[in-house]
PDB file of C-alpha atoms in Angstrom:
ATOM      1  CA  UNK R   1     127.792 100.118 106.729  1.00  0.00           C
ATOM      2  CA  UNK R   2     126.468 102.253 103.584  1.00  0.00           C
ATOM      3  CA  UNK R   3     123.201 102.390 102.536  1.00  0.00           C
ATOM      4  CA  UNK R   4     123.656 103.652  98.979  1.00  0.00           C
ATOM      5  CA  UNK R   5     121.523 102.284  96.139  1.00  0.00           C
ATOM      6  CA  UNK R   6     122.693  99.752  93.875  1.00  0.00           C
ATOM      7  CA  UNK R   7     121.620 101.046  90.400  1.00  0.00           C
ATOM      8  CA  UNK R   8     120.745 104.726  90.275  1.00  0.00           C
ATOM      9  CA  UNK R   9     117.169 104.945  90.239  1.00  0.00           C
ATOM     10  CA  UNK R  10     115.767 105.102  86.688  1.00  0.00           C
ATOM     11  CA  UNK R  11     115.444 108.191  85.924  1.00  0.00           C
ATOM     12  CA  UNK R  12     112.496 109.315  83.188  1.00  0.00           C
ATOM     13  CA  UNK R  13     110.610 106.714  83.599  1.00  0.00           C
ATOM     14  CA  UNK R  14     106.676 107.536  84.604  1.00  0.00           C
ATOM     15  CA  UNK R  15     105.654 105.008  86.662  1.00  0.00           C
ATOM     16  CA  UNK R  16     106.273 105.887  90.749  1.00  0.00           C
ATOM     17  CA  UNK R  17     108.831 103.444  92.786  1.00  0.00           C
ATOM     18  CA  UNK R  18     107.552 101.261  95.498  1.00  0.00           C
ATOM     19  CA  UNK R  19     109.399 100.130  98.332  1.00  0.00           C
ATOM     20  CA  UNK R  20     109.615  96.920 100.348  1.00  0.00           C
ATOM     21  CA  UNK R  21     111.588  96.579 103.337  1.00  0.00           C
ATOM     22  CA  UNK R  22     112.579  93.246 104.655  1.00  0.00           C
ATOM     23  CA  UNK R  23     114.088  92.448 108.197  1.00  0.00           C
ATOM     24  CA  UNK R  24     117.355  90.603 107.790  1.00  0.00           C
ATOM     25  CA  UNK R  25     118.505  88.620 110.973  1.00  0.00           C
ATOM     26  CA  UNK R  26     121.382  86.223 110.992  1.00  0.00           C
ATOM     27  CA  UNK R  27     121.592  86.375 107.394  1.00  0.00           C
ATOM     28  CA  UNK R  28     118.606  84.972 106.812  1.00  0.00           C
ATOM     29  CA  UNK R  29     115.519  86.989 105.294  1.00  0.00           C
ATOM     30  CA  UNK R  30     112.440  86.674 107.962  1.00  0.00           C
ATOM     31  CA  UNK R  31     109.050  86.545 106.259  1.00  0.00           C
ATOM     32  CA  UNK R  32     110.730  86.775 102.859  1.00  0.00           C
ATOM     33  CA  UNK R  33     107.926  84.930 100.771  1.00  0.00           C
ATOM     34  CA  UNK R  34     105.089  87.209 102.358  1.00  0.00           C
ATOM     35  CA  UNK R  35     107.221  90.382 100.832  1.00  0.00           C
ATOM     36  CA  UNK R  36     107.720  89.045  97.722  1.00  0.00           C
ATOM     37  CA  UNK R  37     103.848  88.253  97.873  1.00  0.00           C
ATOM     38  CA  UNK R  38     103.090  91.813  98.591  1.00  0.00           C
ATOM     39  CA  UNK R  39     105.928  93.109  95.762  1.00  0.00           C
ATOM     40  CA  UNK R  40     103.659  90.948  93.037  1.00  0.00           C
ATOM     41  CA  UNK R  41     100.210  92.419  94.316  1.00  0.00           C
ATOM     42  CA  UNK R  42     101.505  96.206  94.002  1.00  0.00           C
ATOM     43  CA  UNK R  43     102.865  95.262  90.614  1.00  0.00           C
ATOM     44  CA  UNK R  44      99.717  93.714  89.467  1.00  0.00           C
ATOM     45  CA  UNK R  45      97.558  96.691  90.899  1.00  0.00           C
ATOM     46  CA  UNK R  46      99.764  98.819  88.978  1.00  0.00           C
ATOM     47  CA  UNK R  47      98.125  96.938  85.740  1.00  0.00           C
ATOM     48  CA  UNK R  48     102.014  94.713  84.963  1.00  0.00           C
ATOM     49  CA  UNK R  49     100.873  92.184  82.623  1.00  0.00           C
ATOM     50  CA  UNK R  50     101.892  88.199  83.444  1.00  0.00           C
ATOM     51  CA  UNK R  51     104.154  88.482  80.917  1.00  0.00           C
ATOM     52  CA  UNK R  52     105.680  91.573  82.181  1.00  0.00           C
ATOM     53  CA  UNK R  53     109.851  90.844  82.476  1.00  0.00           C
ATOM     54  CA  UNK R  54     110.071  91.970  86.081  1.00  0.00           C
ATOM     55  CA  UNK R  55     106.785  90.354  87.118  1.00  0.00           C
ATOM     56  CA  UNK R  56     108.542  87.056  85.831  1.00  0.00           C
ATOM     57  CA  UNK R  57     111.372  86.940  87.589  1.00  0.00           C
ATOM     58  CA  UNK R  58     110.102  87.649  90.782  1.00  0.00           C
ATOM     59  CA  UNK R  59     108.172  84.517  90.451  1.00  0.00           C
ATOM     60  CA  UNK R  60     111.234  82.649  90.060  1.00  0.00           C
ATOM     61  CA  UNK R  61     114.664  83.875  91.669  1.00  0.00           C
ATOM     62  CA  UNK R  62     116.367  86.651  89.015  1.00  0.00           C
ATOM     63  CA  UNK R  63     115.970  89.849  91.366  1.00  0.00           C
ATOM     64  CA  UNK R  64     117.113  87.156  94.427  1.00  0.00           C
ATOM     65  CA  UNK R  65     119.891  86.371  92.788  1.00  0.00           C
ATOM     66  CA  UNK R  66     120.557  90.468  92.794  1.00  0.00           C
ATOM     67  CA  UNK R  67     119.908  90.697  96.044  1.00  0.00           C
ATOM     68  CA  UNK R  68     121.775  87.759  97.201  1.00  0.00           C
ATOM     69  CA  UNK R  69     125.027  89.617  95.304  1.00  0.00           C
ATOM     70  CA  UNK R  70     124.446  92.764  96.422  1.00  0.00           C
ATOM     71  CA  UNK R  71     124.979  90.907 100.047  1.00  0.00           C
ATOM     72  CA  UNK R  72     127.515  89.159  99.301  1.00  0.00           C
ATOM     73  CA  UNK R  73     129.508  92.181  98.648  1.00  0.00           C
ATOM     74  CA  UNK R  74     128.433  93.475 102.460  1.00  0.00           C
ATOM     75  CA  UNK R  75     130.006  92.983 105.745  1.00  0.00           C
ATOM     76  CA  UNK R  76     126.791  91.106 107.645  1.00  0.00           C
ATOM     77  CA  UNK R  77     127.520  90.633 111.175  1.00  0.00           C
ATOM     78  CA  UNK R  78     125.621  87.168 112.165  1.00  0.00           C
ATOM     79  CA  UNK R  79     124.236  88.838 115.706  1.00  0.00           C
ATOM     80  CA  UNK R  80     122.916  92.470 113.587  1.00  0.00           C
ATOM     81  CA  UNK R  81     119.237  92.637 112.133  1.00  0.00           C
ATOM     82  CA  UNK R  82     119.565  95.333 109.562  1.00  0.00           C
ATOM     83  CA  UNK R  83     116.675  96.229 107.294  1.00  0.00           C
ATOM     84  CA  UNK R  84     116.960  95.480 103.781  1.00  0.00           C
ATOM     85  CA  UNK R  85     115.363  97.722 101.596  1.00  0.00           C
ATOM     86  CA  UNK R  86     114.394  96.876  98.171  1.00  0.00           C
ATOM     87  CA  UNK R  87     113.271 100.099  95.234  1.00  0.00           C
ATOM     88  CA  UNK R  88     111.617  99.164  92.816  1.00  0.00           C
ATOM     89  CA  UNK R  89     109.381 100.152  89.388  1.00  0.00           C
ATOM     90  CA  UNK R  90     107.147  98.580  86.631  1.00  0.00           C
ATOM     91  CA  UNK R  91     110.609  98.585  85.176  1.00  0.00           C
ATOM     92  CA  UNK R  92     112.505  96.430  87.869  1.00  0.00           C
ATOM     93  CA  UNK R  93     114.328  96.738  90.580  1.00  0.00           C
ATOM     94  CA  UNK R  94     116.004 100.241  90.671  1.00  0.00           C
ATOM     95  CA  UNK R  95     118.073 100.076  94.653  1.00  0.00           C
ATOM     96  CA  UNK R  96     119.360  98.366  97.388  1.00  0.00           C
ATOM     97  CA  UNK R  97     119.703  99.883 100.978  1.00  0.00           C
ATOM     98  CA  UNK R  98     120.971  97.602 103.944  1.00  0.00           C
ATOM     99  CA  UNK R  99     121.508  99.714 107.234  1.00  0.00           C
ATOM    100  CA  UNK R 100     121.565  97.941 110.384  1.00  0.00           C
ATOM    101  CA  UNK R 101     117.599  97.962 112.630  1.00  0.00           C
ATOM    102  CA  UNK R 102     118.057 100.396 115.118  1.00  0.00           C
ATOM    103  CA  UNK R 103     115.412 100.152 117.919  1.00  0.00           C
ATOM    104  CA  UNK R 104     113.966 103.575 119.030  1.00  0.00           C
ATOM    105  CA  UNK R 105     112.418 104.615 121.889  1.00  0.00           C
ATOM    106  CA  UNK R 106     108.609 105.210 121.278  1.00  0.00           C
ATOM    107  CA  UNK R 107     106.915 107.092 124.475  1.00  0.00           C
ATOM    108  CA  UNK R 108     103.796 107.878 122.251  1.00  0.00           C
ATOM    109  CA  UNK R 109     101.900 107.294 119.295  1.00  0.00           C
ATOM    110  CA  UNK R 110     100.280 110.075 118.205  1.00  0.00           C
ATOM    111  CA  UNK R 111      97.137 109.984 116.264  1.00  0.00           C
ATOM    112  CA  UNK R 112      97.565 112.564 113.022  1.00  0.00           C
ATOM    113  CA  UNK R 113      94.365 112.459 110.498  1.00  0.00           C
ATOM    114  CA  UNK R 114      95.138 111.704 106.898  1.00  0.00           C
ATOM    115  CA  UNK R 115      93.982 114.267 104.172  1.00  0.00           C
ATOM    116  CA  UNK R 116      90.663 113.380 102.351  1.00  0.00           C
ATOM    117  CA  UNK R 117      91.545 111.225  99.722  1.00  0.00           C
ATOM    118  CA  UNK R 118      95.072 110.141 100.593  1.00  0.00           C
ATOM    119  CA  UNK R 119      95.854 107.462  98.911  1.00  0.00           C
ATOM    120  CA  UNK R 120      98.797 105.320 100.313  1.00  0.00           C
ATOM    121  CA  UNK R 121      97.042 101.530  99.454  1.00  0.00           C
ATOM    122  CA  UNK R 122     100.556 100.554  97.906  1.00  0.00           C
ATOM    123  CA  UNK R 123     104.071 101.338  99.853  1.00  0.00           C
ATOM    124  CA  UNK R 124     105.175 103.906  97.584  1.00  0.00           C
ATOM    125  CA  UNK R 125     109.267 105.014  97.917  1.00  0.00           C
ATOM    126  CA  UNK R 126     107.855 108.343  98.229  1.00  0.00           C
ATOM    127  CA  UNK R 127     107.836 108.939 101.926  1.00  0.00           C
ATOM    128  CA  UNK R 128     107.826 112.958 101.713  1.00  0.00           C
ATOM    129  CA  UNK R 129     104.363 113.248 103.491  1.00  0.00           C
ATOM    130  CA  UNK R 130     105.341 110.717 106.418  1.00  0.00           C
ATOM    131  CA  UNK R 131     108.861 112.127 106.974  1.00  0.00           C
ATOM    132  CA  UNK R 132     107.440 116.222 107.152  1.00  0.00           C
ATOM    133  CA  UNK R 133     104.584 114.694 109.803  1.00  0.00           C
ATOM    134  CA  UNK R 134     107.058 112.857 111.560  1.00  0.00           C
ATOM    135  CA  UNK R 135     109.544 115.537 111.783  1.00  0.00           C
ATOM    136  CA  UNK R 136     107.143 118.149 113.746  1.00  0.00           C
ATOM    137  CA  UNK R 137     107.390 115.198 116.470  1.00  0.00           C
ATOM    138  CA  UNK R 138     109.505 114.680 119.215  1.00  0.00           C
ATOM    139  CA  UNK R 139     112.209 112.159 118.630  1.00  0.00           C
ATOM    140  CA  UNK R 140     110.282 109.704 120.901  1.00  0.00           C
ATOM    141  CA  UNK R 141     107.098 109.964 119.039  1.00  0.00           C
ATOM    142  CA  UNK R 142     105.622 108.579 116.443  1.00  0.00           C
ATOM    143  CA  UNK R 143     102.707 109.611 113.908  1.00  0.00           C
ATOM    144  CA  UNK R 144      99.472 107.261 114.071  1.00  0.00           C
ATOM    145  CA  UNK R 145      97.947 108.056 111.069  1.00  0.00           C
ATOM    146  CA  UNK R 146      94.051 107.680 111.263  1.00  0.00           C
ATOM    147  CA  UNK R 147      91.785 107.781 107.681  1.00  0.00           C
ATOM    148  CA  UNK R 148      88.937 109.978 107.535  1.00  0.00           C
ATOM    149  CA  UNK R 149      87.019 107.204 108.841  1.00  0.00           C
ATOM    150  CA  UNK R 150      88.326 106.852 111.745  1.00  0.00           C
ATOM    151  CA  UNK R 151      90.308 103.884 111.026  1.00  0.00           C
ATOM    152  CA  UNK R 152      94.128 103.494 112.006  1.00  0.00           C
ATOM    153  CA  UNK R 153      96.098 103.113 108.489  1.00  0.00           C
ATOM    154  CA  UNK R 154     100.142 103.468 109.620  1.00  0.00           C
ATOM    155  CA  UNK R 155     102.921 104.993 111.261  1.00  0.00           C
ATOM    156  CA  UNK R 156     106.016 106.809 109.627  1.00  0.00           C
ATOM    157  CA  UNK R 157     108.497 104.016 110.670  1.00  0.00           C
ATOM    158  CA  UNK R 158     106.796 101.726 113.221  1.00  0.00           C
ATOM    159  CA  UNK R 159     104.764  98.260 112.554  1.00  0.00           C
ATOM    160  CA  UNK R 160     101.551  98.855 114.417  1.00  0.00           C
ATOM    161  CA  UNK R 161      99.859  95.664 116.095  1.00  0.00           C
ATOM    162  CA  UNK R 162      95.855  95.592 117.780  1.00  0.00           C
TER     163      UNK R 162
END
């Protein structure tokens, strides 16, 4: 199955992309309403006025309807969880990825400290930092990243659960 985008991210534009990854199983979206949830806090913490285009339509179904295309057009196998990857900007919704969940392997988490004043309180599409931490990792490991505090913030890939 590809996992290309389905509009080529907009390029120019000045505001960063933010991700949101959804698990897909049986062709049903799980926890879809506490995504979208999350989707409308980042854009609202990004300073998106209520009357913002985007901001609109994710309180009714517009980008859904995208979505719900964009799936239509892909071969879902009923017994596959995939993740379903949604890019988007104060401008909209830029990409689509659907690639099937593979489960890994995790023998250990290991704890990696964050730099002072790392700033990750949205799920920003820019993953650089995560991805060069995780690669200096065995495959069967995964970074625990721990705040200057002390307090456990996230992983590269893996939810976390205490």
């Amino acid at each position: 199955m590809p996992a290309e985008d389905l509009h080529s991210p907009v390029a120019g534009t000045a505001s960063p992309s933010f991700i949101e990854t959804f698990m897909l199983r049986g062709g049903e979206l799980i926890a879809g309403e506490l995504h979208r949830e999350r989707m409308l806090r980042t854009l609202r913490g990004q300073g998106v006025e209520t009357s913002s285009t985007f901001l609109q339509s994710l309180l009714s179904t517009s980008p859904w309807r995208e979505v719900e295309a964009y799936l239509t057009g892909q071969q879902i196998l009923p017994a596959t969880t995939y993740r379903l990857t949604l890019e988007y900007s104060l401008a909209g919704l830029s990409a689509i990825r659907l690639v099937p969940y593979c489960k890994r392997t995790i023998r250990a988490l290991r704890p990696l400290p964050l730099p002072d004043g790392f700033d990750y309180s949205y799920k920003y599409a820019d993953r650089s930092f995560f991805e060069q931490m995780k690669a200096e990792l065995a495959d069967d490991e995964e970074p625990l990243f721990v705040r200057p505090d002390g307090t456990i913030t996230d992983t590269s890939f893996t939810n976390v659960l205490i």
